mmCIF file of C-alpha atoms in Angstrom:
data_model
loop_
_atom_site.group_PDB
_atom_site.id
_atom_site.type_symbol
_atom_site.label_atom_id
_atom_site.label_comp_id
_atom_site.label_asym_id
_atom_site.label_seq_id
_atom_site.Cartn_x
_atom_site.Cartn_y
_atom_site.Cartn_z
ATOM 1 C CA MET A 1 0.000 0.000 0.000
ATOM 2 C CA LEU A 2 1.073 3.569 -0.666
ATOM 3 C CA THR A 3 2.103 5.491 2.444
ATOM 4 C CA ILE A 4 2.138 9.295 2.432
ATOM 5 C CA TYR A 5 4.161 11.003 5.160
ATOM 6 C CA GLY A 6 3.177 14.551 6.024
ATOM 7 C CA VAL A 7 0.314 16.617 7.358
ATOM 8 C CA TYR A 8 -2.228 17.961 4.901
ATOM 9 C CA ARG A 9 -1.130 21.528 5.769
ATOM 10 C CA SER A 10 2.070 21.098 3.782
ATOM 11 C CA ARG A 11 3.168 20.191 0.277
ATOM 12 C CA ALA A 12 1.869 16.717 1.109
ATOM 13 C CA SER A 13 -1.513 18.127 0.060
ATOM 14 C CA ARG A 14 -0.358 17.582 -3.523
ATOM 15 C CA ASN A 15 0.153 13.878 -2.976
ATOM 16 C CA TYR A 16 -3.071 13.432 -1.020
ATOM 17 C CA TRP A 17 -4.977 15.115 -3.855
ATOM 18 C CA MET A 18 -3.228 12.905 -6.408
ATOM 19 C CA ALA A 19 -4.032 9.710 -4.521
ATOM 20 C CA GLY A 20 -7.646 10.811 -4.366
ATOM 21 C CA GLU A 21 -7.764 11.465 -8.106
ATOM 22 C CA LEU A 22 -6.312 8.033 -8.794
ATOM 23 C CA GLY A 23 -8.680 6.353 -6.371
ATOM 24 C CA ILE A 24 -5.878 4.348 -4.783
ATOM 25 C CA ALA A 25 -5.791 3.239 -1.177
ATOM 26 C CA PHE A 26 -3.159 4.927 0.941
ATOM 27 C CA ARG A 27 -2.023 5.218 4.535
ATOM 28 C CA ALA A 28 -1.553 8.743 5.863
ATOM 29 C CA VAL A 29 1.175 9.238 8.477
ATOM 30 C CA PRO A 30 1.005 12.751 9.940
ATOM 31 C CA VAL A 31 4.467 14.296 10.111
ATOM 32 C CA ILE A 32 4.542 17.923 11.227
ATOM 33 C CA GLN A 33 7.112 20.530 10.228
ATOM 34 C CA ALA A 34 9.734 20.849 12.991
ATOM 35 C CA ARG A 35 9.645 24.647 12.665
ATOM 36 C CA ARG A 36 6.135 24.602 14.118
ATOM 37 C CA LEU A 37 7.343 23.101 17.408
ATOM 38 C CA VAL A 38 9.185 24.752 20.283
ATOM 39 C CA ASP A 39 11.371 21.685 20.811
ATOM 40 C CA PRO A 40 10.902 19.059 18.110
ATOM 41 C CA LEU A 41 13.286 16.584 19.769
ATOM 42 C CA THR A 42 11.551 16.157 23.128
ATOM 43 C CA GLU A 43 10.123 12.740 23.905
ATOM 44 C CA THR A 44 6.606 14.132 23.902
ATOM 45 C CA ALA A 45 6.957 15.926 20.550
ATOM 46 C CA PRO A 46 4.742 14.609 17.754
ATOM 47 C CA LEU A 47 6.377 12.914 14.802
ATOM 48 C CA ASN A 48 8.073 15.731 12.915
ATOM 49 C CA THR A 49 10.698 16.420 10.273
ATOM 50 C CA GLN A 50 13.526 16.223 12.821
ATOM 51 C CA SER A 51 12.333 13.022 14.478
ATOM 52 C CA PRO A 52 14.850 10.179 14.105
ATOM 53 C CA ALA A 53 12.015 7.871 13.104
ATOM 54 C CA PHE A 54 11.127 10.106 10.166
ATOM 55 C CA LEU A 55 14.734 10.821 9.204
ATOM 56 C CA ALA A 56 15.208 7.069 8.874
ATOM 57 C CA ILE A 57 12.583 7.209 6.127
ATOM 58 C CA ASN A 58 13.585 10.492 4.516
ATOM 59 C CA PRO A 59 17.074 11.703 5.472
ATOM 60 C CA ARG A 60 16.344 15.010 3.726
ATOM 61 C CA GLY A 61 14.075 15.895 6.638
ATOM 62 C CA LYS A 62 11.323 17.299 4.449
ATOM 63 C CA ILE A 63 7.688 16.496 3.873
ATOM 64 C CA PRO A 64 6.122 14.951 2.025
ATOM 65 C CA ALA A 65 7.688 11.599 1.451
ATOM 66 C CA ILE A 66 5.979 8.586 -0.018
ATOM 67 C CA ASP A 67 6.692 4.883 0.308
ATOM 68 C CA ASP A 68 5.141 2.745 -2.399
ATOM 69 C CA ASP A 69 5.916 -0.877 -1.632
ATOM 70 C CA GLY A 70 9.456 -0.022 -0.567
ATOM 71 C CA LEU A 71 10.194 2.720 -3.079
ATOM 72 C CA VAL A 72 10.714 5.967 -1.162
ATOM 73 C CA LEU A 73 10.489 9.310 -2.970
ATOM 74 C CA ALA A 74 10.663 12.717 -1.366
ATOM 75 C CA ASP A 75 9.759 15.552 -3.728
ATOM 76 C CA SER A 76 6.067 16.409 -3.826
ATOM 77 C CA LEU A 77 5.894 17.128 -7.556
ATOM 78 C CA ALA A 78 8.093 14.176 -8.519
ATOM 79 C CA ASN A 79 5.960 11.968 -6.272
ATOM 80 C CA ASN A 80 2.922 12.886 -8.344
ATOM 81 C CA LEU A 81 4.688 12.242 -11.635
ATOM 82 C CA TYR A 82 5.631 8.803 -10.343
ATOM 83 C CA LEU A 83 2.106 8.048 -9.123
ATOM 84 C CA ALA A 84 0.593 9.084 -12.456
ATOM 85 C CA ARG A 85 2.999 6.891 -14.410
ATOM 86 C CA THR A 86 2.685 3.923 -12.052
ATOM 87 C CA TYR A 87 -1.074 3.847 -11.631
ATOM 88 C CA GLY A 88 -1.919 4.886 -15.184
ATOM 89 C CA GLY A 89 -5.186 6.350 -16.318
ATOM 90 C CA PRO A 90 -5.880 9.706 -17.965
ATOM 91 C CA LEU A 91 -3.776 11.696 -15.489
ATOM 92 C CA ALA A 92 -0.600 10.213 -16.979
ATOM 93 C CA GLY A 93 0.942 11.108 -20.311
ATOM 94 C CA ALA A 94 -0.543 9.170 -23.210
ATOM 95 C CA ASP A 95 2.832 8.949 -24.954
ATOM 96 C CA ALA A 96 6.420 10.133 -24.739
ATOM 97 C CA ALA A 97 5.497 13.568 -26.108
ATOM 98 C CA GLU A 98 2.925 14.146 -23.388
ATOM 99 C CA ASP A 99 5.324 12.803 -20.765
ATOM 100 C CA GLY A 100 7.851 15.379 -21.904
ATOM 101 C CA GLN A 101 5.315 18.214 -21.796
ATOM 102 C CA ILE A 102 4.115 17.209 -18.330
ATOM 103 C CA LEU A 103 7.669 17.190 -17.017
ATOM 104 C CA ASP A 104 8.468 20.458 -18.788
ATOM 105 C CA TRP A 105 5.531 22.349 -17.284
ATOM 106 C CA THR A 106 6.082 20.815 -13.838
ATOM 107 C CA LEU A 107 9.719 21.904 -13.762
ATOM 108 C CA TRP A 108 8.714 25.344 -15.017
ATOM 109 C CA ALA A 109 6.273 25.726 -12.141
ATOM 110 C CA ALA A 110 8.848 24.517 -9.625
ATOM 111 C CA THR A 111 11.580 26.877 -10.831
ATOM 112 C CA GLU A 112 9.710 29.954 -12.070
ATOM 113 C CA ILE A 113 6.502 30.105 -10.018
ATOM 114 C CA GLU A 114 6.988 28.430 -6.657
ATOM 115 C CA PRO A 115 10.040 30.435 -5.477
ATOM 116 C CA HIS A 116 7.968 33.623 -5.722
ATOM 117 C CA ALA A 117 4.577 32.184 -4.741
ATOM 118 C CA VAL A 118 5.898 30.601 -1.551
ATOM 119 C CA LYS A 119 7.150 34.017 -0.411
ATOM 120 C CA ILE A 120 3.558 35.201 -0.415
ATOM 121 C CA VAL A 121 2.499 32.354 1.873
ATOM 122 C CA LEU A 122 5.439 32.859 4.225
ATOM 123 C CA ALA A 123 4.852 36.611 4.373
ATOM 124 C CA TYR A 124 1.289 36.039 5.491
ATOM 125 C CA ASP A 125 2.445 33.482 8.050
ATOM 126 C CA ALA A 126 4.936 36.033 9.428
ATOM 127 C CA GLU A 127 2.433 38.898 9.623
ATOM 128 C CA PRO A 128 2.837 39.343 13.427
ATOM 129 C CA ASN A 129 6.550 40.041 12.871
ATOM 130 C CA GLY A 130 5.920 43.082 10.722
ATOM 131 C CA PRO A 131 2.977 43.633 8.382
ATOM 132 C CA ALA A 132 4.666 46.481 6.504
ATOM 133 C CA ARG A 133 7.643 44.307 5.605
ATOM 134 C CA GLY A 134 5.278 41.485 4.723
ATOM 135 C CA ARG A 135 3.326 43.677 2.326
ATOM 136 C CA ALA A 136 6.564 44.677 0.589
ATOM 137 C CA ILE A 137 7.563 41.037 0.162
ATOM 138 C CA VAL A 138 4.150 40.174 -1.267
ATOM 139 C CA GLU A 139 4.239 43.109 -3.688
ATOM 140 C CA THR A 140 7.689 42.164 -4.975
ATOM 141 C CA ALA A 141 6.724 38.503 -5.377
ATOM 142 C CA THR A 142 3.509 39.413 -7.170
ATOM 143 C CA GLN A 143 5.353 41.651 -9.612
ATOM 144 C CA ALA A 144 7.787 38.838 -10.359
ATOM 145 C CA LEU A 145 4.919 36.424 -10.961
ATOM 146 C CA ASP A 146 3.023 38.662 -13.369
ATOM 147 C CA LYS A 147 5.344 37.914 -16.300
ATOM 148 C CA HIS A 148 5.301 34.175 -15.632
ATOM 149 C CA PHE A 149 1.514 34.156 -15.308
ATOM 150 C CA GLY A 150 1.435 35.565 -18.826
ATOM 151 C CA VAL A 151 3.172 32.446 -20.130
ATOM 152 C CA LEU A 152 0.507 30.110 -18.766
ATOM 153 C CA GLU A 153 -2.269 32.535 -19.705
ATOM 154 C CA ALA A 154 -1.149 32.299 -23.341
ATOM 155 C CA ARG A 155 -1.177 28.505 -23.154
ATOM 156 C CA LEU A 156 -4.657 28.413 -21.638
ATOM 157 C CA SER A 157 -5.995 30.825 -24.235
ATOM 158 C CA GLN A 158 -5.660 27.963 -26.728
ATOM 159 C CA HIS A 159 -6.105 24.911 -24.501
ATOM 160 C CA ALA A 160 -8.538 24.047 -21.718
ATOM 161 C CA HIS A 161 -5.829 21.991 -20.032
ATOM 162 C CA ILE A 162 -2.070 22.288 -19.828
ATOM 163 C CA VAL A 163 -1.275 19.052 -21.657
ATOM 164 C CA GLY A 164 -3.576 17.158 -23.984
ATOM 165 C CA ASP A 165 -7.320 17.617 -23.972
ATOM 166 C CA ARG A 166 -7.950 16.441 -20.413
ATOM 167 C CA PHE A 167 -7.055 16.998 -16.772
ATOM 168 C CA THR A 168 -3.613 15.494 -16.117
ATOM 169 C CA VAL A 169 -0.966 15.491 -13.425
ATOM 170 C CA ALA A 170 0.385 18.648 -15.084
ATOM 171 C CA ASP A 171 -2.809 20.500 -14.175
ATOM 172 C CA LEU A 172 -2.719 19.133 -10.638
ATOM 173 C CA ASN A 173 0.938 19.966 -10.032
ATOM 174 C CA LEU A 174 0.627 23.482 -11.403
ATOM 175 C CA ALA A 175 -2.659 24.173 -9.648
ATOM 176 C CA GLU A 176 -1.050 23.323 -6.314
ATOM 177 C CA VAL A 177 1.891 25.627 -7.006
ATOM 178 C CA PHE A 178 -0.334 28.473 -8.220
ATOM 179 C CA ARG A 179 -2.578 28.050 -5.158
ATOM 180 C CA TYR A 180 0.160 29.663 -3.064
ATOM 181 C CA ALA A 181 -0.531 32.955 -4.831
ATOM 182 C CA GLN A 182 -4.325 32.837 -4.764
ATOM 183 C CA SER A 183 -4.533 35.446 -2.016
ATOM 184 C CA GLN A 184 -3.509 37.944 -4.711
ATOM 185 C CA THR A 185 -6.882 38.201 -6.372
ATOM 186 C CA ALA A 186 -5.894 41.123 -8.600
ATOM 187 C CA LEU A 187 -3.112 39.008 -10.121
ATOM 188 C CA PHE A 188 -5.601 36.290 -11.065
ATOM 189 C CA ASP A 189 -8.139 38.849 -12.297
ATOM 190 C CA ARG A 190 -5.503 40.113 -14.741
ATOM 191 C CA HIS A 191 -5.184 36.569 -16.072
ATOM 192 C CA PRO A 192 -8.765 35.311 -16.521
ATOM 193 C CA GLY A 193 -7.672 32.127 -18.262
ATOM 194 C CA ILE A 194 -5.637 31.064 -15.245
ATOM 195 C CA LYS A 195 -8.409 32.116 -12.883
ATOM 196 C CA ALA A 196 -10.985 29.984 -14.715
ATOM 197 C CA TRP A 197 -8.565 27.072 -15.051
ATOM 198 C CA ILE A 198 -7.646 26.914 -11.364
ATOM 199 C CA GLU A 199 -11.311 27.174 -10.406
ATOM 200 C CA ARG A 200 -12.011 24.159 -12.625
ATOM 201 C CA CYS A 201 -9.155 22.243 -11.031
ATOM 202 C CA GLN A 202 -10.312 23.099 -7.534
ATOM 203 C CA SER A 203 -13.904 22.100 -8.255
ATOM 204 C CA ARG A 204 -12.861 18.473 -8.640
ATOM 205 C CA PRO A 205 -14.165 16.170 -5.883
ATOM 206 C CA ALA A 206 -10.693 14.873 -4.991
ATOM 207 C CA PHE A 207 -9.422 18.414 -4.417
ATOM 208 C CA ARG A 208 -12.435 19.329 -2.303
ATOM 209 C CA GLU A 209 -11.960 16.227 -0.162
ATOM 210 C CA MET A 210 -8.270 16.980 0.317
ATOM 211 C CA MET A 211 -9.095 20.533 1.374
ATOM 212 C CA ARG A 212 -11.809 19.310 3.757
ATOM 213 C CA VAL A 213 -9.245 17.222 5.626
ATOM 214 C CA ARG A 214 -6.618 19.974 5.409
ATOM 215 C CA GLU A 215 -8.911 22.594 6.905
ATOM 216 C CA ALA A 216 -9.823 20.238 9.766
ATOM 217 C CA GLU A 217 -6.156 19.970 10.801
ATOM 218 C CA PRO A 218 -4.816 22.269 13.537
ATOM 219 C CA ALA A 219 -3.279 25.399 12.066
#
């Protein structure tokens, strides 16, 4: 059975959503980020990214990690590419060309979008430490994203989905990366194709179920 390590309030959300889309059974092992704990190494601390038990599974000390019958992988986006290829179905590439496009767009999101989008999330998390500084960080990140949003907007002006004529792992991976910036409504309003696309992605039952569990977790 597939095991997913990580709380839903983390990048593990991507893998939980993917497992739901594929309809595969999985075991969820909550692993919390060590940064959220005062002392992650105390005996009473919950399983976290600095716990020896977790480091034995993923020495990188990051979540998520997955274990699929002994194969351990530890990058959230790569995990989804593996799951799509392994479990088949329409979320995977239909041929080598689609596989290449899926990988291409996933790496683009990881390198061009996520570094800026994650700053928006972290700035909101750090609001008590200085809202003025946080607003400046968000403004800079949003400006950097505007150009990159234009690239995907152009793609979606001609295609309903990122690869092929259907929802694939490319849509899921990118939707989860772009979600980090969704607090910036004006940015999405300037790119109506992206706004409509991410709303379609997030209307899927597997996404809604993942978010239901995520929102029930302690903040």
